[in-house]
Coordinates of C-alpha atoms and ligand atoms in Angstrom, one line a residue:
X1475 CA 0.0 0.0 0.0
X1476 CA 1.3 3.4 -0.8
X1477 CA 0.7 6.3 1.6
X1478 CA 0.9 9.8 0.3
X1479 CA 3.6 12.0 1.9
X1480 CA 1.0 14.6 2.8
X1481 CA -1.0 11.9 4.7
X1482 CA 2.1 10.8 6.6
X1483 CA 3.0 14.4 7.5
X1484 CA -0.6 15.0 8.7
X1485 CA -0.3 11.9 11.0
X1486 CA 3.0 13.2 12.4
X1487 CA 1.4 16.6 12.8
X1488 CA -1.2 15.0 15.2
X1489 CA 1.6 13.4 17.2
X1490 CA 3.4 16.7 17.4
X1491 CA 0.3 18.5 18.7
X1492 CA -0.3 16.1 21.5
X1493 CA 3.3 16.4 22.8
X1494 CA 4.2 18.8 25.8
X1495 CA 0.7 18.9 27.2
X1496 CA 2.2 19.3 30.7
X1497 CA 3.5 22.8 30.6
X1498 CA 2.5 24.8 33.6
X1499 CA 1.9 28.4 32.8
X1500 CA 1.9 31.6 34.8
X1501 CA 4.5 30.3 37.3
X1502 CA 5.0 33.8 38.6
X1503 CA 1.8 33.7 40.5
X1504 CA 2.1 30.2 41.9
X1505 CA 3.7 29.0 45.1
X1506 CA 7.4 28.4 44.3
X1507 CA 10.9 28.3 45.6
X1508 CA 13.6 29.9 43.4
X1509 CA 16.5 27.7 42.4
X1510 CA 18.3 30.7 40.8
X1511 CA 21.7 31.8 42.1
X1512 CA 25.0 30.1 42.3
X1513 CA 25.4 26.7 40.8
X1514 CA 28.5 24.5 40.2
X1515 CA 29.5 23.3 36.8
X1516 CA 31.8 20.8 35.0
X1517 CA 32.7 21.3 31.4
X1518 CA 32.6 17.9 29.7
X1519 CA 33.6 18.1 26.0
X1520 CA 34.3 14.3 25.9
X1521 CA 30.9 13.5 27.5
X1522 CA 32.7 11.4 30.2
X1523 CA 29.8 12.1 32.6
X1524 CA 27.5 10.0 30.5
X1525 CA 29.7 7.4 28.9
X1526 CA 32.4 5.1 30.2
X1527 CA 35.8 4.4 28.6
X1528 CA 34.3 2.0 26.1
X1529 CA 31.8 4.7 25.2
X1530 CA 29.0 2.7 26.8
X1531 CA 26.2 4.7 28.4
X1532 CA 26.8 4.7 32.1
X1533 CA 24.2 3.0 34.3
X1534 CA 22.3 5.0 36.8
X1535 CA 24.3 4.0 39.9
X1536 CA 27.8 4.3 38.3
X1537 CA 29.7 6.5 40.7
X1538 CA 31.6 7.9 37.7
X1539 CA 28.3 9.3 36.2
X1540 CA 28.2 13.0 36.6
X1541 CA 24.6 12.9 37.7
X1542 CA 25.9 11.2 40.8
X1543 CA 27.4 13.7 43.2
X1544 CA 30.4 12.1 45.0
X1545 CA 30.0 11.6 48.7
X1546 CA 33.1 10.1 50.2
X1547 CA 33.0 8.0 53.4
X1548 CA 36.5 6.5 53.4
X1549 CA 39.9 8.1 52.7
X1550 CA 40.4 5.6 49.9
X1551 CA 37.2 6.6 48.1
X1552 CA 37.7 8.6 44.9
X1553 CA 36.1 9.8 41.7
X1554 CA 37.3 11.8 38.7
X1555 CA 34.6 14.4 38.9
X1556 CA 33.0 16.5 41.6
X1557 CA 31.1 19.8 42.1
X1558 CA 33.1 22.6 43.8
X1559 CA 32.8 26.3 44.6
X1560 CA 35.9 26.7 42.5
X1561 CA 33.7 26.2 39.4
X1562 CA 30.6 28.2 40.0
X1563 CA 28.3 30.1 37.7
X1564 CA 25.2 32.2 38.0
X1565 CA 21.7 31.0 37.0
X1566 CA 19.9 32.4 35.1
X1567 CA 22.7 33.3 32.6
X1568 CA 24.5 32.0 29.6
X1569 CA 27.9 30.3 30.2
X1570 CA 29.7 32.1 27.3
X1571 CA 29.6 35.6 28.9
X1572 CA 30.4 34.3 32.4
X1573 CA 33.3 32.0 31.9
X1574 CA 36.0 33.3 29.6
X1575 CA 37.1 29.7 28.6
X1576 CA 33.5 29.0 27.5
X1577 CA 33.1 32.0 25.2
X1578 CA 33.1 29.8 22.0
X1579 CA 32.2 26.5 23.7
X1580 CA 29.5 24.3 22.2
X1581 CA 29.1 21.0 23.9
X1582 CA 28.1 19.4 27.2
X1583 CA 28.3 21.2 30.6
X1584 CA 26.9 19.7 33.8
X1585 CA 25.3 22.0 36.3
X1586 CA 24.7 21.2 40.0
X1587 CA 22.8 22.8 42.8
X1588 CA 22.1 21.5 46.3
X1589 CA 18.9 22.5 48.0
X1590 CA 16.9 21.7 51.1
X1591 CA 13.3 20.5 50.9
X1592 CA 10.9 23.3 51.2
X1593 CA 7.5 23.0 53.0
X1594 CA 5.4 20.6 50.9
X1595 CA 2.2 19.4 52.5
X1596 CA 0.6 15.9 52.0
X1597 CA -1.9 17.5 49.6
X1598 CA 0.8 19.1 47.4
X1599 CA 3.3 18.0 44.7
X1600 CA 6.6 19.6 43.6
X1601 CA 7.5 20.3 40.0
X1602 CA 10.8 21.5 38.7
X1603 CA 10.4 24.3 36.2
X1604 CA 12.9 25.8 33.7
X1605 CA 12.2 29.0 31.8
X1606 CA 14.6 27.9 29.2
X1607 CA 17.9 25.9 28.8
X1608 CA 19.8 25.8 25.5
X1609 CA 19.5 23.3 23.9
X1610 CA 19.2 19.7 25.1
X1611 CA 18.6 19.3 28.9
X1612 CA 18.5 16.2 31.0
X1613 CA 17.5 16.7 34.6
X1614 CA 18.5 14.4 37.5
X1615 CA 17.5 14.6 41.1
X1616 CA 19.5 12.6 43.7
X1617 CA 20.8 10.4 40.9
X1618 CA 17.5 9.7 39.3
X1619 CA 16.6 11.0 35.9
X1620 CA 13.4 13.2 35.9
X1621 CA 13.3 13.9 32.2
X1622 CA 14.8 15.3 29.0
X1623 CA 13.8 18.4 26.9
X1624 CA 15.0 19.8 23.6
X1625 CA 14.6 23.4 22.5
X1626 CA 16.6 26.4 23.7
X1627 CA 13.9 29.0 24.1
X1628 CA 10.8 27.6 25.6
X1629 CA 9.8 26.5 29.2
X1630 CA 9.3 23.0 30.5
X1631 CA 8.7 21.2 33.8
X1632 CA 8.9 17.8 35.3
X1633 CA 7.1 16.3 38.3
X1634 CA 9.3 15.5 41.2
X1635 CA 8.4 12.1 42.8
X1636 CA 7.8 12.9 46.5
X1637 CA 9.9 9.9 47.6
X1638 CA 12.9 11.4 45.9
X1639 CA 13.1 14.5 47.9
X1640 CA 15.2 14.4 51.1
X1641 CA 14.9 16.9 53.9
X1642 CA 18.3 18.4 53.2
X1643 CA 21.0 18.5 50.5
X1644 CA 19.0 17.4 47.5
X1645 CA 21.4 17.2 44.5
X1646 CA 19.9 18.6 41.4
X1647 CA 22.1 17.9 38.3
X1648 CA 21.4 19.2 34.9
X1649 CA 23.2 18.0 31.8
X1650 CA 23.1 20.7 29.1
X1651 CA 24.3 20.1 25.5
X1652 CA 24.2 23.1 23.1
X1653 CA 25.9 21.3 20.2
X1654 CA 24.2 22.3 16.9
X1655 CA 22.7 19.6 14.7
X1656 CA 21.3 19.6 11.2
X1657 CA 18.1 17.9 12.3
X1658 CA 17.3 20.3 15.2
X1659 CA 15.4 23.6 15.5
X1660 CA 17.3 25.8 14.8
X1661 CA 19.7 23.9 12.6
X1662 CA 23.5 24.4 12.5
X1663 CA 23.5 27.7 10.6
X1664 CA 22.2 30.9 12.3
X1665 CA 23.3 34.5 12.4
X1666 CA 23.4 34.7 16.2
X1667 CA 25.4 33.5 19.1
X1668 CA 24.6 30.0 20.3
X1669 CA 24.6 30.9 24.0
X1670 CA 24.6 27.8 26.2
X1671 CA 23.4 27.2 29.7
X1672 CA 20.4 27.7 32.0
X1673 CA 19.5 31.0 30.5
X1674 CA 16.2 31.6 32.4
X1675 CA 14.7 31.2 35.8
X1676 CA 14.6 27.8 37.6
X1677 CA 12.1 27.1 40.3
X1678 CA 10.4 24.4 42.3
X1679 CA 6.7 24.8 42.0
X1680 CA 4.7 23.6 44.9
X1681 CA 1.2 22.9 43.7
X1682 CA -1.9 21.2 45.1
X1683 CA -2.6 17.7 43.7
X1684 CA -5.2 19.2 41.4
X1685 CA -4.5 22.6 39.8
X1686 CA -5.1 24.8 36.8
X1687 CA -2.4 24.0 34.3
X1688 CA -3.2 26.2 31.3
X1689 CA -5.9 28.6 30.3
X1690 CA -6.9 31.1 27.6
X1691 CA -9.1 34.0 28.6
X1692 CA -9.7 36.8 26.0
X1693 CA -12.2 39.0 24.2
X1694 CA -14.2 36.9 21.8
X1695 CA -12.3 37.3 18.5
X1696 CA -15.6 37.7 16.7
X1697 CA -16.4 40.9 18.7
X1698 CA -17.7 43.7 16.6
X1699 CA -16.2 46.7 18.4
X1700 CA -18.8 49.2 17.2
X1701 CA -21.7 46.9 18.3
X1702 CA -20.1 46.1 21.6
X1703 CA -19.3 49.8 22.3
X1704 CA -22.9 50.7 21.6
X1705 CA -24.4 48.0 23.7
X1706 CA -21.7 48.2 26.4
X1707 CA -21.7 44.4 26.3
X1708 CA -18.4 42.5 25.7
X1709 CA -18.1 38.8 25.5
X1710 CA -15.1 37.2 27.1
X1711 CA -14.4 33.6 26.4
X1712 CA -11.8 30.9 26.5
X1713 CA -11.0 27.7 28.4
X1714 CA -9.3 26.3 31.5
X1715 CA -7.3 23.1 31.6
X1716 CA -6.6 21.2 34.8
X1717 CA -3.7 18.8 35.4
X1718 CA -6.1 15.9 35.9
X1719 CA -9.8 15.2 35.3
X1720 CA -12.2 16.2 38.1
X1721 CA -15.9 15.5 38.6
X1722 CA -18.4 17.8 40.2
X1723 CA -15.9 20.6 40.8
X1724 CA -16.2 24.3 40.2
X1725 CA -13.8 26.9 39.0
X1726 CA -14.4 30.6 39.8
X1727 CA -13.3 33.4 37.5
X1728 CA -13.1 36.8 39.1
X1729 CA -12.3 40.2 37.6
X1730 CA -12.9 42.5 40.4
X1731 CA -12.5 45.7 38.4
X1732 CA -15.3 44.6 36.0
X1733 CA -17.4 43.1 38.9
X1734 CA -17.1 39.7 37.3
X1735 CA -17.5 36.7 39.6
X1736 CA -18.6 33.6 37.6
X1737 CA -18.6 30.0 38.5
X1738 CA -18.1 27.2 35.9
X1739 CA -18.8 23.5 36.4
X1740 CA -15.8 21.2 35.8
X1741 CA -16.2 17.8 34.4
X1742 CA -13.2 16.1 32.9
X1743 CA -10.0 18.1 32.7
X1744 CA -11.1 21.2 30.8
X1745 CA -13.8 23.8 31.0
X1746 CA -15.1 26.2 28.4
X1747 CA -15.5 29.8 29.7
X1748 CA -17.8 32.4 28.4
X1749 CA -19.4 35.5 30.0
X1750 CA -20.3 39.0 29.4
X1751 CA -18.7 42.1 30.8
X1752 CA -19.7 45.8 30.9
X1753 CA -17.6 48.9 30.9
X1754 CA -14.5 47.2 29.4
X1755 CA -11.5 49.3 28.5
X1756 CA -9.8 47.8 25.6
X1757 CA -6.0 47.1 25.6
X1758 CA -4.2 49.1 22.9
X1759 CA -0.8 50.6 22.3
X1760 CA -1.9 53.9 23.6
X1761 CA -3.9 52.5 26.5
X1762 CA -2.4 49.2 27.6
X1763 CA -5.1 48.4 30.1
X1764 CA -4.6 45.1 32.0
X1765 CA -7.2 43.6 34.4
X1766 CA -6.4 41.4 37.4
X1767 CA -8.0 38.0 36.5
X1768 CA -8.3 35.4 39.2
X1769 CA -8.8 31.7 38.4
X1770 CA -9.9 30.2 41.7
X1771 CA -9.8 26.5 41.9
X1772 CA -10.0 24.5 45.1
X1773 CA -9.5 27.7 47.1
X1774 CA -6.2 28.4 45.4
X1775 CA -5.9 31.8 43.6
X1776 CA -4.1 31.9 40.3
X1777 CA -3.9 35.6 39.3
X1778 CA -2.9 37.0 35.9
X1779 CA -3.0 40.4 34.4
X1780 CA -4.9 40.2 31.1
X1781 CA -5.7 42.8 28.4
X1782 CA -8.7 42.5 26.1
X1783 CA -8.5 43.5 22.4
X1784 CA -9.1 42.2 18.9
X1785 CA -6.6 41.8 16.1
X1786 CA -7.8 41.1 12.6
X1787 CA -7.1 41.2 9.0
X1788 CA -9.8 42.5 6.7
X1789 CA -8.7 42.3 3.1
X1790 CA -5.6 44.3 2.9
X1791 CA -6.1 46.1 6.2
X1792 CA -4.6 45.2 9.6
X1793 CA -7.0 46.2 12.4
X1794 CA -6.4 46.5 16.2
X1795 CA -9.8 46.9 17.9
X1796 CA -11.3 47.5 14.5
X1797 CA -9.0 50.4 13.6
X1798 CA -6.2 50.5 11.0
X1799 CA -2.9 49.7 12.6
X1800 CA 0.5 50.9 11.5
X1801 CA 3.4 49.0 13.0
X1802 CA 6.3 51.2 14.1
X1803 CA 8.4 48.2 14.7
X1804 CA 12.0 47.1 15.5
X1805 CA 13.6 43.7 15.6
X1806 CA 15.5 42.5 18.7
X1807 CA 17.7 39.6 19.7
X1808 CA 17.5 38.4 23.3
X1809 CA 20.8 40.1 24.2
X1810 CA 21.4 42.9 26.6
X1811 CA 24.1 45.5 26.8
X1812 CA 26.7 46.6 27.9
X1813 CA 27.5 43.1 29.2
X1814 CA 26.5 41.5 25.9
X1815 CA 24.8 38.4 27.3
X1816 CA 21.5 36.7 27.1
X1817 CA 18.8 38.9 28.6
X1818 CA 16.5 37.3 31.2
X1819 CA 15.2 39.6 33.9
X1820 CA 12.5 42.2 34.0
X1821 CA 15.3 44.8 34.4
X1822 CA 16.8 43.6 31.1
X1823 CA 13.4 43.8 29.5
X1824 CA 12.7 47.3 30.7
X1825 CA 16.1 48.4 29.4
X1826 CA 15.4 47.0 25.9
X1827 CA 11.9 48.5 25.9
X1828 CA 13.3 51.8 27.0
X1829 CA 15.1 52.1 23.7
X1830 CA 12.0 51.0 21.8
X1831 CA 10.0 53.7 23.5
X1832 CA 12.6 56.3 22.7
X1833 CA 12.4 55.3 19.1
X1834 CA 8.6 55.8 19.3
X1835 CA 8.1 52.2 18.4
X1836 CA 4.8 50.4 19.0
X1837 CA 5.9 46.9 18.0
X1838 CA 8.8 44.5 18.5
X1839 CA 9.7 41.5 16.5
X1840 CA 11.3 39.1 19.0
X1841 CA 13.6 37.4 16.6
X1842 CA 14.3 34.6 15.9
X1843 CA 13.0 32.6 18.8
X1844 CA 10.7 33.1 21.8
X1845 CA 12.3 35.5 24.2
X1846 CA 12.0 35.2 28.0
X1847 CA 8.5 35.7 29.6
X1848 CA 9.5 39.1 31.1
X1849 CA 9.7 40.5 27.6
X1850 CA 6.1 39.7 26.7
X1851 CA 4.9 40.7 30.2
X1852 CA 6.7 44.1 29.9
X1853 CA 5.3 44.5 26.4
X1854 CA 1.8 43.9 27.8
X1855 CA 2.1 46.6 30.4
X1856 CA 3.9 49.1 28.1
X1857 CA 1.6 48.8 25.1
X1858 CA 4.1 47.4 22.6
X1859 CA 2.8 44.8 20.2
X1860 CA 4.8 41.5 19.9
X1861 CA 5.7 39.3 17.0
X1862 CA 6.5 35.9 18.7
X1863 CA 8.6 33.5 16.6
X1864 CA 10.0 30.0 16.7
X1865 CA 13.5 29.4 15.4
X1866 CA 12.6 27.7 12.1
X1867 CA 15.4 29.7 10.5
X1868 CA 16.9 29.3 7.0
X1869 CA 17.8 25.8 5.9
X1870 CA 15.9 23.5 8.2
X1871 CA 15.8 19.7 7.3
X1872 CA 12.3 20.1 5.8
X1873 CA 11.9 16.6 4.5
X1874 CA 12.3 15.1 8.0
X1875 CA 9.1 14.4 9.9
X1876 CA 11.0 14.2 13.2
X1877 CA 12.2 17.8 12.6
X1878 CA 8.6 18.9 12.0
X1879 CA 7.7 17.4 15.3
X1880 CA 10.4 19.4 17.0
X1881 CA 9.2 22.6 15.4
X1882 CA 5.6 21.8 16.4
X1883 CA 6.6 21.2 20.0
X1884 CA 8.4 24.6 20.2
X1885 CA 5.4 26.2 18.6
X1886 CA 3.1 24.6 21.1
X1887 CA 5.2 25.6 24.1
X1888 CA 5.5 29.2 22.9
X1889 CA 1.7 29.5 22.3
X1890 CA 0.9 27.9 25.7
X1891 CA 3.2 30.3 27.5
X1892 CA 2.1 33.5 25.7
X1893 CA -1.5 33.1 24.6
X1894 CA -2.9 35.3 27.4
X1895 CA -0.7 38.3 26.5
X1896 CA -2.7 41.0 24.7
X1897 CA 0.6 42.4 23.2
X1898 CA 1.2 39.2 21.2
X1899 CA -0.6 39.8 18.0
X1900 CA 1.2 37.4 15.6
X1901 CA 2.7 33.9 15.8
X1902 CA 5.6 33.6 13.3
X1903 CA 6.5 30.1 12.2
X1904 CA 9.8 31.0 10.7
X1905 CA 12.3 33.2 8.9
X1906 CA 13.6 33.2 5.3
X1907 CA 13.1 29.5 4.6
X1908 CA 14.0 28.6 1.0
X1909 CA 11.1 27.7 -1.2
X1910 CA 10.8 24.0 -2.1
X1911 CA 8.0 21.5 -2.1
X1912 CA 9.1 19.9 1.1
X1913 CA 9.5 23.3 2.8
X1914 CA 6.1 24.5 1.6
X1915 CA 4.5 21.5 3.1
X1916 CA 6.4 21.8 6.4
X1917 CA 5.8 25.5 6.8
X1918 CA 2.1 25.5 5.7
X1919 CA 1.6 22.6 8.3
X1920 CA 3.1 24.9 11.0
X1921 CA 0.8 27.8 9.9
X1922 CA -2.2 25.4 10.2
X1923 CA -1.0 24.2 13.6
X1924 CA -0.6 27.7 14.9
X1925 CA -4.2 28.5 13.8
X1926 CA -5.5 25.4 15.4
X1927 CA -3.7 26.1 18.7
X1928 CA -4.9 29.7 18.7
X1929 CA -7.6 30.8 16.2
X1930 CA -7.6 34.3 17.8
X1931 CA -4.3 35.6 16.5
X1932 CA -2.6 36.2 13.2
X1933 CA 0.0 33.9 11.8
X1934 CA 2.9 34.8 9.5
X1935 CA 6.5 34.0 8.6
X1936 CA 9.3 36.3 7.3
X1937 CA 9.5 35.7 3.6
X1938 CA 12.1 36.6 1.0
X1939 CA 11.6 38.8 -2.1
X1940 CA 12.1 37.7 -5.7
X1941 CA 13.5 40.1 -8.2
X1942 CA 11.4 39.5 -11.2
X1943 CA 11.6 41.6 -14.4
X1944 CA 12.6 44.7 -12.5
X1945 CA 10.0 44.3 -9.8
X1946 CA 10.6 43.2 -6.2
X1947 CA 7.9 40.6 -6.1
X1948 CA 6.5 38.4 -3.4
X1949 CA 5.0 35.2 -4.6
X1950 CA 6.4 32.7 -2.1
X1951 CA 3.8 29.9 -1.9
X1952 CA 3.7 30.3 1.8
X1953 CA 2.1 33.7 1.4
X1954 CA -1.1 31.8 0.5
X1955 CA -1.4 30.5 4.1
X1956 CA -0.1 33.4 6.2
X1957 CA -2.5 36.2 7.3
X1958 CA -0.1 39.0 6.4
X1959 CA 2.7 39.1 3.8
X1960 CA 5.9 39.8 5.8
X1961 CA 9.0 40.4 3.8
X1962 CA 12.7 40.8 4.6
X1963 CA 14.4 43.2 2.1
X1964 CA 17.9 44.7 2.2
X1965 CA 17.7 46.9 -0.9
X1966 CA 20.8 49.1 -0.6
X1967 CA 22.9 46.8 1.6
X1968 CA 22.9 43.3 0.0
X1969 CA 23.1 43.9 -3.8
X1970 CA 22.9 47.6 -4.7
X1971 CA 23.4 50.9 -3.0
X1972 CA 20.6 52.8 -1.2
X1973 CA 19.7 55.0 -4.1
X1974 CA 18.4 51.8 -5.7
X1975 CA 15.3 52.5 -3.6
X1976 CA 14.4 55.5 -5.8
X1977 CA 13.5 53.3 -8.7
X1978 CA 12.5 50.1 -7.1
X1979 CA 9.1 48.7 -7.9
X1980 CA 7.2 46.5 -5.5
X1981 CA 4.5 43.9 -6.1
X1982 CA 2.8 41.0 -4.3
X1983 CA 0.7 38.1 -5.6
X1984 CA -1.3 38.3 -2.4
X1985 CA -3.9 40.8 -1.5
X1986 CA -3.1 41.0 2.1
X1987 CA -1.4 43.5 4.5
X1988 CA 2.2 44.0 3.4
X1989 CA 4.7 44.3 6.2
X1990 CA 8.5 44.7 6.1
X1991 CA 9.8 42.3 8.7
X1992 CA 13.4 43.3 8.2
X1993 CA 15.5 45.9 6.5
X1994 CA 18.9 47.3 7.5
X1995 CA 22.5 48.2 6.9
X1996 CA 25.7 47.9 8.9
X1997 CA 27.5 50.8 10.6
X1998 CA 30.3 50.9 13.1
X1999 CA 29.8 53.8 15.6
X2000 CA 32.4 56.4 15.3
X2001 CA 33.3 55.5 11.8
X2002 CA 32.3 58.7 10.0
X2003 CA 33.0 59.2 6.3
X2004 CA 31.2 60.1 3.1
X2005 CA 27.8 58.3 2.7
X2006 CA 29.2 56.0 0.0
X2007 CA 31.6 54.4 2.5
X2008 CA 30.3 51.0 3.7
X2009 CA 30.1 50.5 7.4
X2010 CA 30.1 54.3 8.0
X2011 CA 27.3 55.8 10.1
X2012 CA 26.6 58.0 7.1
X2013 CA 26.0 55.0 4.9
X2014 CA 23.5 53.5 7.3
X2015 CA 21.9 56.9 7.7
X2016 CA 21.6 57.2 3.9
X2017 CA 20.2 53.7 3.7
X2018 CA 17.4 54.6 6.2
X2019 CA 16.6 57.9 4.5
X2020 CA 16.2 56.1 1.1
X2021 CA 14.2 53.3 2.5
X2022 CA 11.8 55.6 4.4
X2023 CA 11.4 57.7 1.3
X2024 CA 10.5 54.6 -0.6
X2025 CA 8.0 53.4 2.1
X2026 CA 6.3 56.8 2.1
X2027 CA 6.2 57.5 -1.6
X2028 CA 6.4 54.3 -3.6
X2029 CA 5.1 51.5 -1.5
X2030 CA 1.9 49.6 -2.2
X2031 CA -1.1 51.0 -0.3
X2032 CA -1.4 47.8 1.7
X2033 CA 1.9 48.6 3.5
X2034 CA 1.2 48.3 7.2
X2035 CA 4.6 49.0 8.7
X2036 CA 8.1 47.9 9.2
X2037 CA 10.4 46.3 11.8
X2038 CA 14.0 47.2 10.8
X2039 CA 16.9 45.0 11.5
X2040 CA 17.9 45.7 14.3
X2041 CA 17.8 47.7 17.6
X2042 CA 21.3 46.8 18.9
X2043 CA 24.5 45.3 17.4
X2044 CA 24.6 41.7 18.3
X2045 CA 27.2 38.9 18.5
X2046 CA 27.4 36.6 15.6
X2047 CA 30.2 34.1 14.7
X2048 CA 29.5 34.8 11.0
X2049 CA 30.6 38.5 11.1
X2050 CA 34.3 38.6 10.9
X2051 CA 35.3 41.8 9.1
X2052 CA 38.3 42.8 11.2
X2053 CA 37.9 46.5 10.9
X2054 CA 34.2 46.9 11.5
X2055 CA 32.5 43.8 12.8
X2056 CA 34.8 41.8 15.1
X2057 CA 32.2 39.2 15.8
X2058 CA 29.2 41.6 15.8
X2059 CA 26.5 42.0 13.3
X2060 CA 26.6 45.8 13.0
X2061 CA 23.1 46.5 11.7
X2062 CA 22.1 47.8 15.1
X2063 CA 20.8 51.4 15.5
X2064 CA 22.7 51.3 18.8
X2065 CA 26.1 49.7 19.5
X2066 CA 27.0 47.3 22.3
X2067 CA 28.1 50.2 24.5
X2068 CA 24.7 52.0 24.2
X2069 CA 25.8 54.6 21.7
X2070 CA 23.1 55.6 19.2
X2071 CA 24.1 55.8 15.6
X2072 CA 23.0 58.5 13.2
X2073 CA 20.3 56.2 11.7
X2074 CA 18.6 55.8 15.0
X2075 CA 17.4 59.4 14.7
X2076 CA 16.2 59.0 11.1
X2077 CA 14.0 56.1 12.1
X2078 CA 12.9 57.9 15.2
X2079 CA 11.8 60.9 13.1
X2080 CA 9.8 58.7 10.8
X2081 CA 8.0 57.1 13.8
X2082 CA 7.3 60.4 15.4
X2083 CA 5.6 61.6 12.2
X2084 CA 3.6 58.4 12.0
X2085 CA 2.6 58.6 15.6
X2086 CA 1.4 62.2 15.1
X2087 CA -0.7 61.1 12.1
X2088 CA -2.3 58.4 14.2
X2089 CA -3.3 60.9 16.9
X2090 CA -5.1 59.2 19.8
X2091 CA -7.1 56.8 17.8
X2092 CA -5.9 53.6 19.6
Ligands
GCB680 C1 18.4 38.3 7.6 C2 18.1 37.4 8.7 C3 18.8 37.9 10.0 C4 20.2 38.4 9.7 C5 20.1 39.5 8.8 C6 21.5 40.1 8.3 O1 17.7 38.4 6.6 O2 16.8 37.2 9.0 O3 18.8 36.9 11.0 O4 20.9 38.7 10.9 O5 19.4 39.2 7.6 O6 22.1 40.9 9.0 O7 21.9 39.7 7.2

């Protein structure tokens, strides 16, 4: 019997979608004990911690296994590994920026932390939660494996069997492997630094036996803003999922500011939610109103701050709360200056958003992978729209169904974590993936998956332009599936010079909103010369002037905004021009010391003008 490739892919799709159901969201408002702080580490390039001298996998009790923390009782006892304060590292944080010897390291590092058992009652369970670890993580507690996770930018958790926890000195060991592989997401080739380590928060969640695991609470996406404004009646809907099925239970949803107090009957492990509210203030970029929402289950409060808004595409228009939206965007990597390391904290997020606000931006493209949760929470409270993306970047192994499953898993984890953030308006399933039949199937499957996971948001991917008979033309078959046509273009940097923008013509096969998801040119701060000089601030300034002139005067009328590449110069192993780059991609508007380049002010001026045109309509 012959099975069609598309049927097989569909079957794999279903498998992918049922994976990672166990993610616990909104950990911030749950009972927890932080495991951040000082950890020990062992660098293990030969993977001795996991394999013996015959390269056989070590068995669980092997004293030479690095998941077993040596405890000597006799003078003659010995091992060839151990965890010591001599080798300590801060969590959260990447290892590259903390340990000079690990700057370029890609491989296995073992992390260890000892902790005492917190108060856990007989009606509670403990879960170990990681905000993100790059890339493959295997977690051991007191010598027993708790689980394994792949993916460098999404959260995961494992249940801790109660019999494993001792009163004192529990040894938590995490094996991290950040080697790059052709069949992973991302693949071996990226234009960013492959930071390794436990890059985000780690905590022990202490939860009742039955608890709310995930939920989605939002304004009904079918809301007609004019009708609801007139009737002062807003429908809020969604669902709540429990960690296990319950019978004859109730869940209470409270939004005190809206005088909402509604009870829903639980049967099984999920509950549909729908109720009406009056006097709702919509979330928008000008008025990022968030409400305290309490999901009360078995007398435990789970509080979130949620904004209510609609985001839609109608023909070629992009609408926030029913009004035309222009995206004054900027791309960001998850890197913070002046230390140049992975960003992770709310302080880091506020620093990055400070620059975005100074630019008069109203949108960020969090490229090219999900950033830490503080970023989306800060965006929610600051009124900045977020493009959330999975690292399906460039040349993924598109024909491989296992790779599709990995992408689906990351998509699912990203959506689960961020689906209650009003700021997140678009799920991006990838960046600049080269057109082929296999790729089209892979990518369109991801678009469909994103829509199934969350029918309330838009889905896109950053596409490439094709130069066709003098016209910059978008006809990538993926454009058929995405809600908006998002395009990366570097006219004036790769290829010609910026004056090429004066005569460039643009066209798209798709009658959809047209968004420039990247454009940019490199400049080294302090290198000042005539505008023709590549890498000079003047060249980059010229580039921005020509691009903006093109957007204003010669762009199709369905142009809905731009997110230039990129806010800050970022580290990349691919950028080795010894005079200007030195391991940095210099397309930032700000350098790694915080200096603003001339082009920053050109984009800022464009955004100020746009903002003035918008007035207070949002
Ligand atoms: C792109 C990529 C981005 C690169 C950028 C560049 O199109 O999406 O990841 O860093 O170009 O600087 O070339």
